XYZ file of N, CA and C in Angstrom:
567
model
N 49.418 44.186 -50.387
C 48.035 44.525 -50.091
C 47.427 45.214 -51.301
N 47.412 44.549 -52.407
C 47.043 45.122 -53.674
C 45.753 45.925 -53.700
N 44.625 45.326 -53.314
C 43.336 45.972 -53.587
C 42.706 46.556 -52.325
N 43.478 47.290 -51.556
C 42.960 47.942 -50.351
C 42.269 46.954 -49.414
N 42.784 45.760 -49.345
C 42.281 44.796 -48.378
C 40.952 44.166 -48.736
N 40.415 44.427 -49.896
C 39.109 43.855 -50.248
C 39.288 42.611 -51.116
N 38.401 41.650 -50.951
C 38.298 40.489 -51.846
C 39.620 39.784 -52.124
N 40.436 39.632 -51.113
C 41.665 38.880 -51.347
C 41.359 37.407 -51.213
N 41.881 36.572 -52.109
C 41.605 35.134 -51.997
C 42.095 34.615 -50.641
N 41.303 33.767 -50.041
C 41.706 33.165 -48.770
C 41.461 34.062 -47.576
N 41.016 35.262 -47.798
C 40.741 36.172 -46.675
C 39.238 36.169 -46.461
N 38.793 35.514 -45.383
C 37.351 35.332 -45.195
C 36.617 36.654 -45.097
N 36.998 37.434 -44.105
C 36.191 38.584 -43.765
C 37.142 39.726 -43.466
N 37.539 40.480 -44.485
C 38.483 41.550 -44.196
C 37.892 42.506 -43.157
N 38.691 42.853 -42.177
C 38.205 43.709 -41.098
C 38.147 45.146 -41.566
N 37.150 45.836 -41.112
C 37.052 47.263 -41.363
C 37.741 47.973 -40.197
N 38.650 48.890 -40.502
C 39.304 49.688 -39.465
C 39.155 51.149 -39.868
N 38.487 51.923 -39.028
C 38.303 53.347 -39.297
C 39.014 54.149 -38.215
N 39.441 55.366 -38.569
C 40.155 56.180 -37.587
C 39.834 57.656 -37.782
N 40.119 58.425 -36.739
C 39.982 59.883 -36.778
C 40.889 60.457 -35.702
N 41.323 61.682 -35.908
C 42.063 62.408 -34.866
C 41.116 63.452 -34.291
N 41.019 63.472 -32.963
C 40.139 64.424 -32.289
C 40.943 65.252 -31.296
N 40.515 66.490 -31.113
C 41.172 67.365 -30.139
C 40.736 66.952 -28.736
N 41.632 67.116 -27.765
C 41.260 66.860 -26.363
C 42.087 67.788 -25.481
N 41.747 67.804 -24.204
C 42.486 68.632 -23.245
C 43.931 68.186 -23.088
N 44.253 66.969 -23.520
C 45.628 66.471 -23.394
C 46.293 66.379 -24.766
N 45.747 67.130 -25.728
C 46.324 67.124 -27.068
C 45.548 66.229 -28.004
N 45.973 66.180 -29.282
C 45.226 65.390 -30.262
C 45.307 63.895 -29.957
N 44.160 63.231 -30.038
C 44.074 61.783 -29.835
C 43.643 61.145 -31.147
N 44.308 60.064 -31.515
C 43.854 59.293 -32.660
C 43.035 58.120 -32.130
N 41.823 57.989 -32.625
C 40.959 56.879 -32.237
C 40.794 55.972 -33.443
N 40.838 54.669 -33.208
C 40.584 53.708 -34.277
C 39.582 52.684 -33.760
N 38.714 52.240 -34.671
C 37.681 51.271 -34.289
C 37.502 50.242 -35.397
N 37.048 49.065 -34.981
C 36.665 47.996 -35.901
C 35.179 47.730 -35.665
N 34.636 46.764 -36.379
C 33.238 46.386 -36.150
C 33.027 45.868 -34.724
N 34.100 45.410 -34.068
C 33.982 44.889 -32.703
C 34.022 45.976 -31.644
N 34.540 47.159 -31.992
C 34.591 48.236 -31.010
C 35.842 49.075 -31.160
N 36.021 49.973 -30.191
C 37.202 50.830 -30.162
C 38.432 49.935 -29.994
N 39.424 50.095 -30.866
C 40.584 49.194 -30.843
C 41.868 49.910 -30.430
N 41.914 51.256 -30.609
C 43.155 51.966 -30.322
C 42.886 53.429 -30.004
N 43.613 53.923 -28.992
C 43.655 55.354 -28.669
C 45.131 55.709 -28.630
N 45.528 56.734 -29.376
C 46.944 57.110 -29.452
C 47.090 58.564 -29.010
N 47.972 58.783 -28.007
C 48.254 60.130 -27.508
C 49.090 60.930 -28.488
N 49.053 62.261 -28.319
C 49.967 63.178 -29.019
C 50.012 62.866 -30.513
N 48.828 62.771 -31.122
C 48.701 62.278 -32.493
C 49.089 63.334 -33.532
N 50.366 63.682 -33.528
C 50.913 64.500 -34.603
C 50.884 63.650 -35.873
N 51.170 64.261 -37.016
C 51.152 63.501 -38.269
C 52.089 62.302 -38.208
N 53.297 62.511 -37.664
C 54.283 61.418 -37.632
C 53.822 60.294 -36.709
N 53.320 60.653 -35.538
C 52.830 59.644 -34.579
C 51.642 58.907 -35.182
N 50.735 59.655 -35.792
C 49.548 59.061 -36.415
C 49.951 58.073 -37.516
N 50.872 58.493 -38.398
C 51.274 57.624 -39.507
C 51.912 56.336 -39.008
N 52.754 56.431 -37.971
C 53.381 55.229 -37.401
C 52.312 54.321 -36.788
N 51.344 54.917 -36.098
C 50.267 54.133 -35.475
C 49.421 53.444 -36.539
N 49.150 54.143 -37.646
C 48.343 53.548 -38.715
C 49.076 52.372 -39.361
N 50.393 52.513 -39.555
C 51.183 51.398 -40.101
C 51.100 50.183 -39.186
N 51.266 50.408 -37.863
C 51.200 49.309 -36.880
C 49.819 48.670 -36.896
N 48.783 49.503 -36.882
C 47.410 48.973 -36.883
C 47.152 48.141 -38.130
N 47.557 48.658 -39.272
C 47.329 47.945 -40.523
C 47.972 46.581 -40.522
N 49.225 46.522 -40.049
C 49.899 45.224 -40.072
C 49.360 44.288 -38.993
N 48.972 44.817 -37.827
C 48.453 43.967 -36.750
C 47.051 43.448 -37.057
N 46.234 44.277 -37.706
C 44.832 43.904 -37.920
C 44.572 43.364 -39.319
N 45.556 43.458 -40.200
C 45.389 42.913 -41.543
C 44.393 43.673 -42.391
N 44.280 44.974 -42.150
C 43.367 45.808 -42.940
C 43.957 47.206 -43.023
N 43.701 47.882 -44.122
C 44.166 49.261 -44.243
C 43.205 50.177 -43.504
N 43.690 50.877 -42.451
C 42.802 51.805 -41.741
C 42.361 52.944 -42.668
N 41.093 53.314 -42.562
C 40.505 54.353 -43.401
C 40.088 55.524 -42.513
N 40.493 56.745 -42.888
C 40.073 57.912 -42.118
C 38.581 58.120 -42.320
N 37.828 58.182 -41.221
C 36.370 58.292 -41.316
C 35.819 58.901 -40.038
N 36.057 60.211 -39.872
C 35.633 60.891 -38.648
C 34.125 60.796 -38.425
N 33.360 60.603 -39.514
C 31.907 60.536 -39.373
C 31.383 59.100 -39.324
N 32.294 58.137 -39.165
C 31.858 56.739 -39.103
C 31.012 56.486 -37.859
N 29.923 55.718 -38.004
C 29.144 55.344 -36.818
C 29.981 54.559 -35.801
N 31.045 53.900 -36.250
C 31.896 53.147 -35.319
C 32.669 54.078 -34.385
N 32.851 55.336 -34.798
C 33.613 56.295 -33.985
C 32.727 57.310 -33.265
N 31.457 57.395 -33.653
C 30.581 58.440 -33.109
C 30.505 58.389 -31.586
N 30.250 57.214 -31.042
C 30.091 57.093 -29.589
C 31.420 57.276 -28.855
N 32.546 56.674 -29.306
C 33.823 56.964 -28.648
C 34.154 58.462 -28.643
N 33.912 59.158 -29.754
C 34.200 60.600 -29.812
C 33.310 61.353 -28.831
N 32.018 60.992 -28.806
C 31.082 61.672 -27.902
C 31.449 61.430 -26.431
N 31.754 60.170 -26.095
C 32.048 59.851 -24.697
C 33.372 60.467 -24.244
N 34.391 60.508 -25.104
C 35.650 61.154 -24.718
C 35.449 62.647 -24.494
N 34.662 63.303 -25.350
C 34.379 64.735 -25.159
C 33.672 64.959 -23.814
N 32.709 64.103 -23.501
C 31.979 64.228 -22.229
C 32.908 63.961 -21.042
N 33.826 63.002 -21.184
C 34.799 62.708 -20.126
C 35.662 63.941 -19.851
N 36.222 64.545 -20.908
C 37.089 65.703 -20.716
C 36.318 66.918 -20.210
N 35.008 66.960 -20.464
C 34.168 68.045 -19.948
C 33.774 67.795 -18.487
N 34.170 66.635 -17.936
C 33.832 66.311 -16.551
C 32.419 65.783 -16.388
N 31.746 65.469 -17.503
C 30.348 65.030 -17.444
C 30.194 63.513 -17.464
N 31.253 62.785 -17.830
C 31.160 61.326 -17.945
C 32.256 60.692 -17.096
N 31.856 59.773 -16.237
C 32.835 59.116 -15.371
C 33.102 57.678 -15.770
N 32.163 57.059 -16.462
C 32.314 55.654 -16.835
C 32.064 55.496 -18.328
N 33.081 55.020 -19.030
C 32.907 54.755 -20.456
C 32.049 53.510 -20.632
N 31.130 53.575 -21.557
C 30.302 52.419 -21.894
C 30.451 52.220 -23.400
N 31.553 51.612 -23.776
C 31.873 51.429 -25.191
C 32.223 49.977 -25.453
N 31.831 49.454 -26.615
C 32.370 48.149 -26.998
C 33.868 48.312 -27.296
N 34.663 47.388 -26.782
C 36.112 47.441 -26.987
C 36.560 46.227 -27.786
N 37.452 46.455 -28.719
C 38.070 45.375 -29.490
C 39.425 45.108 -28.840
N 39.557 43.956 -28.191
C 40.761 43.603 -27.428
C 41.803 42.891 -28.289
N 41.625 42.868 -29.593
C 42.462 42.001 -30.428
C 43.929 42.423 -30.492
N 44.281 43.642 -30.068
C 45.690 44.056 -30.109
C 46.471 43.599 -28.879
N 45.796 42.963 -27.934
C 46.469 42.595 -26.688
C 45.945 41.246 -26.217
N 46.825 40.435 -25.651
C 46.392 39.088 -25.270
C 47.079 38.660 -23.981
N 46.725 37.474 -23.525
C 47.394 36.852 -22.383
C 47.280 37.673 -21.108
N 48.389 37.703 -20.349
C 48.438 38.393 -19.062
C 48.063 39.867 -19.222
N 48.602 40.515 -20.276
C 48.326 41.943 -20.463
C 46.833 42.207 -20.610
N 46.154 41.354 -21.377
C 44.702 41.534 -21.558
C 43.984 41.316 -20.228
N 44.402 40.303 -19.488
C 43.782 40.001 -18.187
C 43.904 41.209 -17.254
N 45.100 41.805 -17.196
C 45.336 42.957 -16.322
C 44.502 44.157 -16.775
N 44.481 44.413 -18.079
C 43.747 45.577 -18.576
C 42.240 45.412 -18.400
N 41.741 44.189 -18.559
C 40.306 43.974 -18.303
C 39.986 44.236 -16.827
N 40.855 43.795 -15.938
C 40.653 44.055 -14.502
C 40.711 45.557 -14.232
N 41.592 46.256 -14.916
C 41.745 47.694 -14.728
C 40.456 48.443 -15.045
N 39.653 47.929 -15.964
C 38.404 48.623 -16.310
C 37.437 48.668 -15.128
N 37.701 47.908 -14.062
C 36.832 47.934 -12.883
C 37.270 48.979 -11.862
N 38.419 49.633 -12.088
C 38.871 50.677 -11.156
C 38.102 51.960 -11.487
N 37.294 52.458 -10.527
C 36.392 53.553 -10.871
C 37.085 54.906 -11.020
N 36.391 55.796 -11.693
C 36.783 57.199 -11.846
C 37.123 57.775 -10.480
N 38.196 58.526 -10.402
C 38.554 59.182 -9.146
C 39.275 58.280 -8.164
N 39.527 57.027 -8.543
C 40.245 56.102 -7.671
C 41.562 55.723 -8.340
N 42.506 55.242 -7.531
C 43.753 54.725 -8.081
C 44.015 53.347 -7.495
N 44.884 52.594 -8.162
C 45.261 51.257 -7.713
C 46.771 51.146 -7.879
N 47.412 50.399 -6.985
C 48.855 50.195 -7.102
C 49.159 49.077 -8.093
N 50.374 49.110 -8.661
C 50.796 48.044 -9.578
C 50.683 46.682 -8.893
N 51.164 46.594 -7.644
C 51.112 45.332 -6.901
C 49.685 44.893 -6.601
N 48.826 45.871 -6.278
C 47.409 45.556 -6.000
C 46.758 44.950 -7.237
N 47.048 45.544 -8.383
C 46.462 45.046 -9.625
C 46.978 43.638 -9.925
N 48.266 43.405 -9.663
C 48.838 42.070 -9.854
C 48.110 41.046 -8.966
N 47.859 41.406 -7.701
C 47.135 40.505 -6.791
C 45.720 40.251 -7.300
N 45.072 41.282 -7.825
C 43.687 41.150 -8.275
C 43.554 40.177 -9.436
N 44.622 39.972 -10.206
C 44.553 38.980 -11.290
C 45.249 37.680 -10.894
N 45.527 37.521 -9.583
C 46.071 36.260 -9.087
C 47.558 36.065 -9.335
N 48.293 37.164 -9.565
C 49.750 37.095 -9.790
C 50.444 38.068 -8.840
N 50.443 37.768 -7.523
C 50.894 38.767 -6.553
C 52.332 39.250 -6.740
N 53.176 38.487 -7.388
C 54.562 38.941 -7.558
C 54.811 39.692 -8.851
N 53.767 40.019 -9.570
C 53.933 40.491 -10.945
C 53.761 41.995 -11.120
N 54.126 42.790 -10.109
C 53.935 44.243 -10.216
C 54.662 44.819 -11.428
N 55.882 44.336 -11.693
C 56.621 44.855 -12.851
C 55.938 44.474 -14.161
N 55.429 43.250 -14.222
C 54.713 42.820 -15.422
C 53.443 43.659 -15.612
N 52.808 44.063 -14.506
C 51.650 44.953 -14.597
C 52.076 46.284 -15.223
N 53.241 46.777 -14.815
C 53.761 48.007 -15.407
C 53.961 47.864 -16.905
N 54.461 46.701 -17.330
C 54.644 46.445 -18.764
C 53.285 46.393 -19.472
N 52.295 45.792 -18.817
C 50.953 45.734 -19.406
C 50.386 47.139 -19.587
N 50.638 48.019 -18.610
C 50.144 49.401 -18.729
C 50.795 50.071 -19.941
N 52.091 49.829 -20.125
C 52.808 50.414 -21.256
C 52.324 49.886 -22.594
N 51.746 48.695 -22.588
C 51.262 48.064 -23.824
C 49.778 48.346 -24.074
N 49.145 49.132 -23.201
C 47.702 49.374 -23.297
C 47.358 50.075 -24.616
N 46.593 49.405 -25.495
C 46.231 50.040 -26.760
C 45.064 51.028 -26.617
N 44.448 51.093 -25.430
C 43.232 51.892 -25.239
C 43.341 52.839 -24.043
N 44.424 53.644 -23.960
C 44.550 54.517 -22.793
C 43.373 55.491 -22.696
N 43.174 56.014 -21.520
C 42.063 56.861 -21.099
C 40.818 55.997 -20.917
N 40.366 55.294 -21.970
C 39.163 54.456 -21.866
C 39.436 53.257 -20.963
N 40.582 52.595 -21.158
C 41.071 51.584 -20.208
C 42.114 52.333 -19.381
N 41.731 52.714 -18.137
C 42.396 53.822 -17.441
C 43.742 53.498 -16.795
N 44.767 53.280 -17.617
C 46.090 52.994 -17.058
C 46.641 54.183 -16.266
N 46.085 55.375 -16.465
C 46.521 56.530 -15.669
C 46.136 56.378 -14.197
N 45.247 55.438 -13.883
C 44.820 55.235 -12.487
C 45.728 54.267 -11.735
N 46.787 53.784 -12.375
C 47.707 52.855 -11.718
C 48.929 53.645 -11.247
N 49.186 53.575 -9.936
C 50.260 54.372 -9.340
C 51.154 53.489 -8.468
N 52.280 54.053 -8.042
C 53.213 53.298 -7.192
C 52.699 53.265 -5.760
N 52.997 52.171 -5.066
C 52.478 51.997 -3.706
C 53.074 53.007 -2.731
N 54.244 53.582 -3.040
C 54.855 54.560 -2.130
C 54.328 55.972 -2.357
N 53.302 56.088 -3.197
C 52.725 57.400 -3.455
C 53.259 58.049 -4.721
N 54.268 57.435 -5.352
C 54.777 57.977 -6.618
C 53.734 57.799 -7.710
N 53.823 58.653 -8.716
C 52.809 58.638 -9.774
C 53.007 57.458 -10.731
N 54.224 56.920 -10.809
C 54.494 55.812 -11.730
C 54.705 56.338 -13.143
N 54.990 55.448 -14.057
C 55.243 55.841 -15.437
C 53.954 55.971 -16.223
N 54.092 56.426 -17.479
C 52.907 56.563 -18.312
C 53.319 56.727 -19.751
N 52.708 55.926 -20.630
C 53.050 55.982 -22.042
C 52.804 57.338 -22.676
N 51.829 58.074 -22.157
C 51.506 59.383 -22.711
C 52.323 60.500 -22.105
N 53.268 60.148 -21.201
C 54.071 61.164 -20.512
C 53.460 61.503 -19.156
N 54.321 61.859 -18.200
C 53.846 62.107 -16.828
C 52.922 63.309 -16.749
N 53.167 64.329 -17.569
C 52.298 65.511 -17.531
C 50.872 65.125 -17.936
N 50.749 64.263 -18.938
C 49.430 63.800 -19.364
C 48.767 63.006 -18.241
N 49.546 62.142 -17.571
C 48.990 61.354 -16.458
C 48.506 62.291 -15.350
N 49.319 63.302 -15.024
C 48.908 64.265 -13.990
C 47.608 64.968 -14.391
N 47.497 65.377 -15.664
C 46.290 66.072 -16.119
C 45.056 65.179 -15.979
N 45.179 63.898 -16.341
C 44.038 62.983 -16.239
C 43.648 62.758 -14.775
N 44.650 62.604 -13.901
C 44.346 62.390 -12.483
C 43.768 63.657 -11.848
N 44.205 64.825 -12.315
C 43.630 66.081 -11.820
C 42.181 66.222 -12.288
N 41.920 65.885 -13.544
C 40.557 65.926 -14.079
C 39.625 65.064 -13.222
N 40.136 63.911 -12.778
C 39.323 62.979 -11.985
C 39.313 63.317 -10.498
N 40.033 64.398 -10.106
C 40.019 64.830 -8.715
C 40.966 64.078 -7.809
N 41.831 63.229 -8.378
C 42.788 62.469 -7.567
C 43.951 63.372 -7.162
N 44.362 64.251 -8.062
C 45.421 65.222 -7.796
C 44.811 66.610 -7.878
N 45.408 67.582 -7.175
C 44.906 68.939 -7.326
C 45.159 69.461 -8.727
N 44.284 70.317 -9.214
C 44.509 70.970 -10.507
C 45.741 71.860 -10.364
N 46.604 71.889 -11.396
C 47.762 72.792 -11.299
C 47.304 74.248 -11.219
N 48.091 75.070 -10.534
C 47.723 76.467 -10.358
C 47.894 77.268 -11.639
N 48.845 76.844 -12.485
C 49.050 77.556 -13.767
C 49.639 76.618 -14.771
């Protein structure tokens, strides 16, 4: 990747990828966006986690991600996430870049965006909603592959027996998000 992804022969339109780390109630989040929209949200964005995520993004998107906290591509995602954590925003209205996920996983995650704030859905229910009633486990895998957690609310997917289910950001993070949305009681301490 000699010249920072610019003007490479045979590369029609090098993609712009910008990123920033922002503070949140669930710890630092790394947000990345392209011209198409928000492309990645990464939990627990310590330096090591951030660097690994940037390497993955660069190789998947074919562009070197550039830190740009003041980029117009990130302004609205940063504003809406802050409002969400403040309890003032219930529905994200952001352009999303789905290019990191495809096939069944993309279908499931797009359906998940219709599950409203303060509601939950079972893995099996979500599988039925995309016409794959036997695919509850595959739905779980799709949740684990979600490149846009919080905005595409995989924390709202729970087990049908009342269990909280797994979560890429850790169960404590899932509990905090569900408590914020009023699905679970706020912890006492």
